[in-house]
CSV table of C-alpha atoms in Angstrom, one decimal:
chain,number,residue,atom,x,y,z
A,326,MET,CA,79.5,201.5,132.6
A,327,ILE,CA,80.1,198.0,131.3
A,328,GLY,CA,79.0,198.3,127.6
A,329,CYS,CA,78.0,195.9,124.9
A,330,TYR,CA,80.2,197.1,122.6
A,331,ASP,CA,83.3,195.3,123.3
A,332,PHE,CA,81.2,192.9,125.0
A,333,CYS,CA,83.1,189.9,123.8
A,334,GLY,CA,86.1,191.6,125.5
A,335,HIS,CA,85.0,191.5,129.2
A,336,TYR,CA,83.4,188.6,128.6
A,337,ASP,CA,86.4,186.5,127.8
A,338,TRP,CA,88.0,188.3,131.0
A,339,THR,CA,85.4,187.3,133.0
A,340,PHE,CA,85.9,183.5,132.3
A,341,ASP,CA,89.4,183.9,133.3
A,342,TRP,CA,88.3,185.2,136.5
A,343,LEU,CA,85.7,183.1,137.4
A,344,GLU,CA,88.1,180.1,136.7
A,345,ARG,CA,90.5,182.0,139.2
A,346,ALA,CA,87.7,182.6,141.5
A,347,GLY,CA,86.3,179.2,141.7
A,348,GLY,CA,88.0,176.6,139.3
A,349,PRO,CA,86.6,175.2,136.1
A,350,GLY,CA,83.5,174.0,137.7
A,351,LEU,CA,82.5,177.8,138.4
A,352,VAL,CA,82.9,178.7,135.2
A,353,ARG,CA,80.6,175.6,133.4
A,354,GLU,CA,77.9,176.7,136.3
A,355,TYR,CA,78.2,180.1,135.0
A,356,TRP,CA,77.6,179.4,131.4
A,357,GLU,CA,74.5,177.1,132.2
A,358,GLN,CA,72.9,179.3,135.0
A,359,ALA,CA,74.0,183.1,133.7
A,360,ILE,CA,74.3,182.2,129.9
A,361,ASN,CA,71.7,179.5,129.2
A,362,GLN,CA,68.9,179.7,131.7
A,363,ASP,CA,69.2,183.8,132.3
A,364,SER,CA,70.5,185.8,129.6
A,365,GLN,CA,69.7,183.6,126.4
A,366,ARG,CA,66.4,182.4,128.1
A,367,HIS,CA,64.6,183.9,124.9
A,368,ALA,CA,66.7,181.3,122.9
A,369,ARG,CA,65.9,178.5,125.1
A,370,ASP,CA,62.3,179.0,125.3
A,371,LEU,CA,62.1,179.4,121.9
A,372,ILE,CA,63.9,175.9,121.1
A,373,GLN,CA,62.2,174.1,123.7
A,374,ARG,CA,58.8,175.1,122.0
A,375,GLU,CA,59.6,174.9,118.6
A,376,GLY,CA,62.4,172.6,118.2
A,377,PHE,CA,64.2,173.1,114.8
A,378,ALA,CA,61.8,176.3,113.7
A,379,GLY,CA,63.0,178.0,116.8
A,380,MET,CA,66.8,177.4,116.3
A,381,ALA,CA,66.2,179.0,112.8
A,382,LYS,CA,64.1,182.1,114.3
A,383,TYR,CA,66.8,182.4,116.9
A,384,TRP,CA,69.8,182.2,115.0
A,385,GLY,CA,68.6,183.8,112.0
A,386,HIS,CA,67.9,187.1,114.0
A,387,THR,CA,71.1,186.7,116.5
A,388,LEU,CA,73.8,185.8,113.8
A,389,VAL,CA,72.3,188.4,111.4
A,390,GLU,CA,72.7,191.2,114.1
A,391,GLU,CA,75.8,190.2,115.5
A,392,SER,CA,77.4,189.3,112.1
A,393,PRO,CA,75.9,191.9,109.6
A,394,GLU,CA,78.5,190.9,107.1
A,395,LEU,CA,77.0,187.5,107.0
A,396,GLY,CA,79.9,185.7,107.8
A,397,PHE,CA,78.0,182.4,108.5
A,398,ALA,CA,75.8,180.2,106.6
A,399,ILE,CA,72.5,178.3,107.9
A,400,THR,CA,71.5,175.0,106.6
A,401,GLU,CA,68.2,172.9,107.3
A,402,GLY,CA,67.8,169.5,106.5
A,403,LYS,CA,65.5,166.5,107.5
A,404,ASP,CA,66.0,166.1,111.2
A,405,VAL,CA,69.4,168.3,111.4
A,406,PHE,CA,70.2,171.9,111.6
A,407,ARG,CA,73.8,172.9,110.8
A,408,ILE,CA,75.6,176.4,111.1
A,409,ASP,CA,78.6,176.9,109.4
A,410,MET,CA,80.7,179.9,110.7
A,411,HIS,CA,83.3,181.3,108.5
A,412,ASP,CA,84.0,184.6,110.6
A,413,CYS,CA,82.8,184.5,114.2
A,414,PRO,CA,81.9,188.1,115.2
A,415,SER,CA,82.9,187.4,118.7
A,416,LYS,CA,85.9,185.1,118.3
A,417,GLY,CA,86.9,187.9,115.6
A,418,PHE,CA,86.7,190.8,117.9
A,419,LEU,CA,89.2,189.0,120.4
A,420,ILE,CA,91.7,187.7,117.5
A,421,ARG,CA,91.7,191.6,116.0
A,422,ASN,CA,91.8,193.3,119.3
A,423,ASP,CA,94.7,190.7,120.3
A,424,LEU,CA,92.6,189.7,123.5
A,425,ALA,CA,92.9,185.9,125.1
A,426,SER,CA,92.3,185.8,128.7
A,427,TYR,CA,90.4,182.5,128.8
A,428,GLN,CA,92.3,179.4,127.9
A,429,ASP,CA,89.8,178.7,125.2
A,430,TYR,CA,87.1,181.3,124.4
A,431,CYS,CA,85.4,178.8,121.8
A,432,ASP,CA,84.2,176.3,124.8
A,433,HIS,CA,81.9,179.2,125.9
A,434,CYS,CA,79.3,178.2,123.1
A,435,MET,CA,79.3,174.6,123.8
A,436,GLY,CA,78.8,176.0,127.7
A,437,TRP,CA,75.7,177.0,127.1
A,438,ILE,CA,74.5,175.9,123.8
A,439,GLY,CA,75.2,172.4,125.0
A,440,PRO,CA,72.9,172.5,128.2
A,441,MET,CA,70.1,174.2,126.3
A,442,MET,CA,70.3,171.2,123.6
A,443,ARG,CA,70.1,168.7,126.2
A,444,GLU,CA,67.0,170.3,127.7
A,445,ALA,CA,65.3,170.5,124.4
A,446,GLY,CA,66.2,166.7,123.4
A,447,PHE,CA,69.1,167.6,120.9
A,448,ALA,CA,72.9,167.0,120.8
A,449,ILE,CA,75.7,168.4,118.7
A,450,ASP,CA,78.3,167.7,116.4
A,451,HIS,CA,81.0,170.5,116.4
A,452,GLU,CA,84.5,171.4,115.7
A,453,HIS,CA,86.1,174.6,115.8
A,454,ASN,CA,89.5,175.8,114.9
A,455,HIS,CA,90.2,178.6,117.6
A,456,GLN,CA,90.2,181.3,114.2
A,457,GLY,CA,86.6,182.0,114.4
A,458,GLN,CA,85.8,179.2,112.2
A,459,CYS,CA,83.7,176.4,113.1
A,460,TRP,CA,80.5,174.3,112.2
A,461,TRP,CA,77.5,172.9,114.0
A,462,GLU,CA,74.9,169.8,113.4
A,463,ILE,CA,72.2,169.8,115.6
A,464,ARG,CA,70.0,166.3,115.5
A,465,PRO,CA,67.8,165.0,118.0
A,466,ALA,CA,69.6,163.2,120.8
A,467,GLY,CA,70.2,159.4,120.0
A,468,SER,CA,70.2,159.6,116.4
A,469,PRO,CA,72.4,157.2,114.6
A,470,VAL,CA,73.3,159.9,111.8
A,471,GLU,CA,76.8,160.5,111.6
A,472,PRO,CA,78.3,163.9,110.9
A,473,SER,CA,78.4,164.8,107.4
A,474,ALA,CA,81.1,164.5,105.1
A,475,THR,CA,82.7,167.8,104.1
A,476,GLY,CA,80.1,169.6,101.5
A,477,GLY,CA,77.7,166.8,101.9
A,478,LEU,CA,75.1,168.8,103.9
A,479,ALA,CA,76.0,172.5,103.4
A,480,GLY,CA,77.9,172.3,99.9
A,481,ARG,CA,79.8,175.2,99.0
A,482,HIS,CA,79.0,176.9,102.3
A,483,ASP,CA,80.8,174.3,104.5
A,484,VAL,CA,83.6,175.7,106.6
A,485,ARG,CA,85.6,172.7,106.4
A,486,LEU,CA,86.5,173.7,102.5
A,487,ARG,CA,88.2,176.8,103.3
A,488,PRO,CA,92.0,176.6,102.9
A,489,SER,CA,92.2,178.1,106.4
A,490,TRP,CA,90.3,175.5,108.1
A,491,GLN,CA,92.9,173.5,109.1
A,492,ALA,CA,96.1,175.6,108.4
A,493,PRO,CA,99.3,174.9,109.5
A,494,GLY,CA,99.2,175.9,113.6
A,495,THR,CA,95.4,175.4,113.8
A,496,ALA,CA,94.1,172.8,116.1
A,497,LEU,CA,90.5,171.7,116.0
A,498,ASP,CA,88.6,170.9,118.6
A,499,ARG,CA,85.8,168.4,118.0
A,500,TYR,CA,82.7,167.1,119.7
A,501,ARG,CA,80.2,164.2,118.9
A,502,GLN,CA,76.7,163.8,120.4
A,503,ALA,CA,77.9,166.3,123.0
A,504,VAL,CA,76.0,168.7,125.3
A,505,ASP,CA,78.7,169.7,127.6
A,506,PRO,CA,81.7,171.8,127.2
A,507,ASP,CA,83.6,168.7,128.6
A,508,ASP,CA,82.6,166.4,125.9
A,509,LYS,CA,85.1,168.0,124.1
A,510,GLN,CA,87.4,165.2,122.2
A,511,GLY,CA,90.4,167.2,121.5
B,1398,MET,CA,87.3,198.6,110.4
B,1399,SER,CA,84.2,201.0,110.7
B,1400,THR,CA,84.7,202.9,113.7
B,1401,PRO,CA,87.0,206.1,113.1
B,1402,ALA,CA,90.9,205.4,113.3
B,1403,LYS,CA,91.5,207.8,116.0
B,1404,SER,CA,88.4,206.6,118.3
B,1405,ALA,CA,89.7,206.7,122.3
B,1406,LEU,CA,88.1,203.0,122.5
B,1407,PRO,CA,90.8,200.5,123.2
B,1408,TYR,CA,89.0,197.7,121.4
B,1409,LEU,CA,87.6,198.1,118.1
B,1410,ASP,CA,84.9,196.3,116.4
B,1411,THR,CA,83.8,196.1,112.6
B,1412,LYS,CA,80.2,197.4,113.6
B,1413,PRO,CA,79.7,201.1,114.9
B,1414,GLN,CA,77.8,200.0,117.8
B,1415,GLY,CA,77.0,196.9,119.8
B,1416,SER,CA,74.4,194.4,120.2
B,1417,ALA,CA,72.0,195.6,122.8
B,1418,ASP,CA,71.0,191.9,123.8
B,1419,PHE,CA,74.3,191.9,125.4
B,1420,TYR,CA,73.0,193.9,128.1
B,1421,TYR,CA,71.0,190.7,128.9
B,1422,ALA,CA,74.7,188.7,129.6
B,1423,VAL,CA,75.6,191.4,131.8
B,1424,ASN,CA,72.8,191.7,133.7
B,1425,ALA,CA,72.7,187.7,134.2
B,1426,THR,CA,76.4,187.9,135.2
B,1427,PHE,CA,75.7,190.2,138.0
B,1428,ARG,CA,72.8,188.3,139.2
B,1429,PHE,CA,75.0,185.0,139.0
B,1430,LEU,CA,77.8,186.4,141.0
B,1431,LEU,CA,75.7,188.1,143.5
B,1432,ARG,CA,73.9,184.6,144.4
B,1433,ARG,CA,76.7,182.3,144.0
B,1434,LEU,CA,79.4,184.4,145.4
B,1435,GLY,CA,77.8,187.2,147.4
B,1436,GLU,CA,78.2,190.8,147.2
B,1437,ALA,CA,81.9,191.4,148.4
B,1438,GLU,CA,82.9,189.2,145.7
B,1439,TRP,CA,80.9,191.0,143.2
B,1440,ARG,CA,82.4,194.3,144.0
B,1441,ARG,CA,85.9,192.5,143.9
B,1442,TYR,CA,85.0,191.2,140.4
B,1443,LEU,CA,84.2,194.8,139.5
B,1444,GLU,CA,86.8,196.4,141.0
B,1445,GLU,CA,89.4,193.9,139.1
B,1446,LEU,CA,87.6,194.4,135.8
B,1447,GLY,CA,88.2,197.9,136.5
B,1448,ARG,CA,92.0,197.7,137.1
B,1449,GLY,CA,92.4,194.6,134.5
B,1450,TYR,CA,90.4,194.6,131.6
B,1451,TYR,CA,90.2,198.4,131.2
B,1452,ALA,CA,93.7,198.9,132.0
B,1453,PRO,CA,94.5,200.5,128.8
B,1454,VAL,CA,91.6,203.2,128.9
B,1455,ASN,CA,93.2,204.0,132.6
B,1456,THR,CA,96.7,204.5,131.3
B,1457,ALA,CA,95.1,206.6,128.6
B,1458,TRP,CA,93.4,208.6,131.1
B,1459,ALA,CA,96.5,208.9,133.2
B,1460,GLN,CA,98.5,210.1,130.4
B,1461,GLY,CA,95.8,212.5,129.0
B,1462,GLY,CA,94.1,213.7,131.9
B,1463,LEU,CA,90.5,215.1,131.7
B,1464,PRO,CA,90.4,215.6,128.2
B,1465,ALA,CA,91.2,212.2,127.5
B,1466,VAL,CA,88.2,211.0,130.0
B,1467,ALA,CA,85.9,213.0,127.8
B,1468,ARG,CA,86.9,211.6,124.7
B,1469,TYR,CA,86.9,208.3,125.9
B,1470,TRP,CA,83.4,208.5,126.9
B,1471,ARG,CA,81.9,210.3,124.1
B,1472,ASP,CA,83.3,207.5,121.7
B,1473,PHE,CA,82.1,204.9,124.4
B,1474,PHE,CA,78.2,206.1,124.5
B,1475,ALA,CA,78.0,206.4,120.7
B,1476,ALA,CA,78.9,203.0,120.4
B,1477,GLU,CA,76.0,202.0,122.7
B,1478,PRO,CA,72.8,201.9,121.2
B,1479,GLY,CA,70.2,203.7,122.5
B,1480,ALA,CA,72.3,205.9,124.9
B,1481,VAL,CA,71.4,209.6,125.8
B,1482,VAL,CA,74.4,211.3,127.2
B,1483,GLU,CA,75.8,214.5,127.4
B,1484,VAL,CA,79.5,214.8,128.5
B,1485,SER,CA,80.9,218.2,129.6
B,1486,GLU,CA,84.3,219.3,130.5
B,1487,CYS,CA,85.4,221.4,133.5
B,1488,PRO,CA,88.8,222.4,134.9
B,1489,ASP,CA,89.0,220.1,137.6
B,1490,ARG,CA,86.3,217.5,136.6
B,1491,VAL,CA,84.4,215.7,133.7
B,1492,GLU,CA,80.5,214.9,134.1
B,1493,LEU,CA,78.7,212.5,132.1
B,1494,GLU,CA,74.8,213.3,132.3
B,1495,VAL,CA,73.1,210.2,131.1
B,1496,ARG,CA,69.6,211.1,130.2
B,1497,GLU,CA,68.7,207.8,129.2
B,1498,CYS,CA,70.6,204.6,130.2
B,1499,PRO,CA,71.1,202.2,127.3
B,1500,ALA,CA,71.5,199.3,129.5
B,1501,ILE,CA,68.4,199.6,131.5
B,1502,LYS,CA,66.3,200.9,128.8
B,1503,HIS,CA,66.8,197.5,126.9
B,1504,LEU,CA,66.8,195.5,129.9
B,1505,ARG,CA,63.2,196.9,130.7
B,1506,ALA,CA,62.3,196.9,126.9
B,1507,GLY,CA,63.1,193.2,127.1
B,1508,GLY,CA,60.8,192.5,130.5
B,1509,ARG,CA,64.2,191.0,132.4
B,1510,GLU,CA,64.3,191.3,135.9
B,1511,ILE,CA,67.3,194.0,136.7
B,1512,VAL,CA,69.3,193.0,139.4
B,1513,PRO,CA,68.6,196.1,142.0
B,1514,GLN,CA,72.6,196.5,142.3
B,1515,TYR,CA,73.0,196.9,138.9
B,1516,CYS,CA,73.6,200.7,138.8
B,1517,GLN,CA,76.1,200.1,141.5
B,1518,HIS,CA,78.6,198.1,139.1
B,1519,CYS,CA,79.2,201.7,137.3
B,1520,TYR,CA,80.5,203.0,140.6
B,1521,PHE,CA,82.5,200.0,141.7
B,1522,CYS,CA,84.1,199.7,138.3
B,1523,GLY,CA,84.4,203.2,137.4
B,1524,ALA,CA,85.8,203.9,140.9
B,1525,ALA,CA,88.6,201.5,140.6
B,1526,ARG,CA,89.4,202.9,136.8
B,1527,ALA,CA,89.5,206.4,138.1
B,1528,GLU,CA,91.9,205.5,140.9
B,1529,ALA,CA,94.4,203.6,138.7
B,1530,ALA,CA,94.3,207.0,136.4
B,1531,GLY,CA,95.0,209.2,139.7
B,1532,LEU,CA,91.1,210.5,139.4
B,1533,THR,CA,88.4,210.4,141.7
B,1534,PHE,CA,84.8,209.3,140.7
B,1535,ARG,CA,81.5,209.5,142.1
B,1536,LEU,CA,77.8,208.5,140.7
B,1537,GLU,CA,74.5,209.9,141.8
B,1538,GLY,CA,71.3,208.9,140.6
B,1539,GLY,CA,70.6,205.8,138.7
B,1540,ASN,CA,67.9,203.4,137.5
B,1541,GLY,CA,68.1,205.3,134.1
B,1542,ARG,CA,69.2,208.7,134.7
B,1543,CYS,CA,72.3,209.4,136.4
B,1544,ARG,CA,75.3,211.6,136.9
B,1545,HIS,CA,79.1,210.2,136.8
B,1546,THR,CA,81.9,212.5,137.9
B,1547,TYR,CA,85.5,212.1,137.0
B,1548,ALA,CA,87.3,214.6,139.0
B,1549,THR,CA,91.1,215.5,140.0
B,1550,PRO,CA,92.2,215.4,143.6
B,1551,ALA,CA,92.3,218.8,143.8
B,1552,ALA,CA,88.4,219.3,143.1
B,1553,GLY,CA,87.9,217.6,146.8
B,1554,LEU,CA,84.7,215.8,146.2
B,1555,ALA,CA,82.7,214.6,149.1
B,1556,PRO,CA,83.2,210.8,150.0
B,1557,GLN,CA,80.7,208.6,147.8
B,1558,ASP,CA,77.3,207.9,149.6
B,1559,LEU,CA,75.9,204.4,148.2
B,1560,ALA,CA,72.6,205.7,149.2
B,1561,GLN,CA,73.0,208.4,146.6
B,1562,ILE,CA,72.8,205.3,143.8
B,1563,LYS,CA,69.3,204.1,143.0
B,1564,GLU,CA,68.0,200.5,143.2
B,1565,ALA,CA,67.7,199.3,139.4
B,1566,GLY,CA,63.8,197.7,138.6
B,1567,VAL,CA,61.4,198.2,136.2
């Protein structure tokens, strides 16, 4: 049986298998169809229906269940929903167990959340450092508002304040007004 | 980590059990592979997952024999929320009596359309893992209750009849 306890391990392995079987496009299809439209349809329906309130309900529940040590913070502002992930339970599992089948596991979040937000009329500013730390700012698509300055929205909860955010050897991936994993700016 | 240091599981989390909503993703992954690539490729995925991702477990089974198999599955199901499974050891086999499959239970509770072939994944993945460890694997039942048998070649188990694996559903 394939279990849920080590799900992130075989999920990561599956990305690599799909890429070998059908190239990068097949991985994108998988995130969009299998994860956004099927597995996470409860999140998709909730956010399409309730917008920011739906995001608060979905991530409030999911992150607490997956990260009971509360290695994250949620900040709700006017026309913005922000997540600061200080200790990603998913990437953290891979790091602790020395698993890295796929070239960039962190891409999977934009792979399904991006299309979900596009369908719901939102766009995403996002950075991740491949060490289990990232931040997300979700605003209505077409918003002229720039991403917040460090600490400007989340205060002391801003993950960018951590010394480890840009530790030597850490590479940041950046997205601006993105809805697709290939919107990555490097 | 809260999981016992002597766990037979190769990959350990900080939580004692996984998040059951991940069963939604497993089911969705199967649906995607079956629709997009077809049944033969889905089987190939499961077999390669069994030989590749689970290689550390297969090695432990090859080295530790049936006691290692039994220990692994006890620890495995202890980490799966909602599982009701009895693991028994005989001289030539280990049997898992799954009285309540945690995946089928959660998928039903969540109102998810379960892929009819869902229960076959345990066979194709399990058989590949057993073969890598020098064992044989058979599966009987399904759709929430089933019996898994891992045996030595000397047990002489009859070939797997896929018709003995029930379709999954509501």
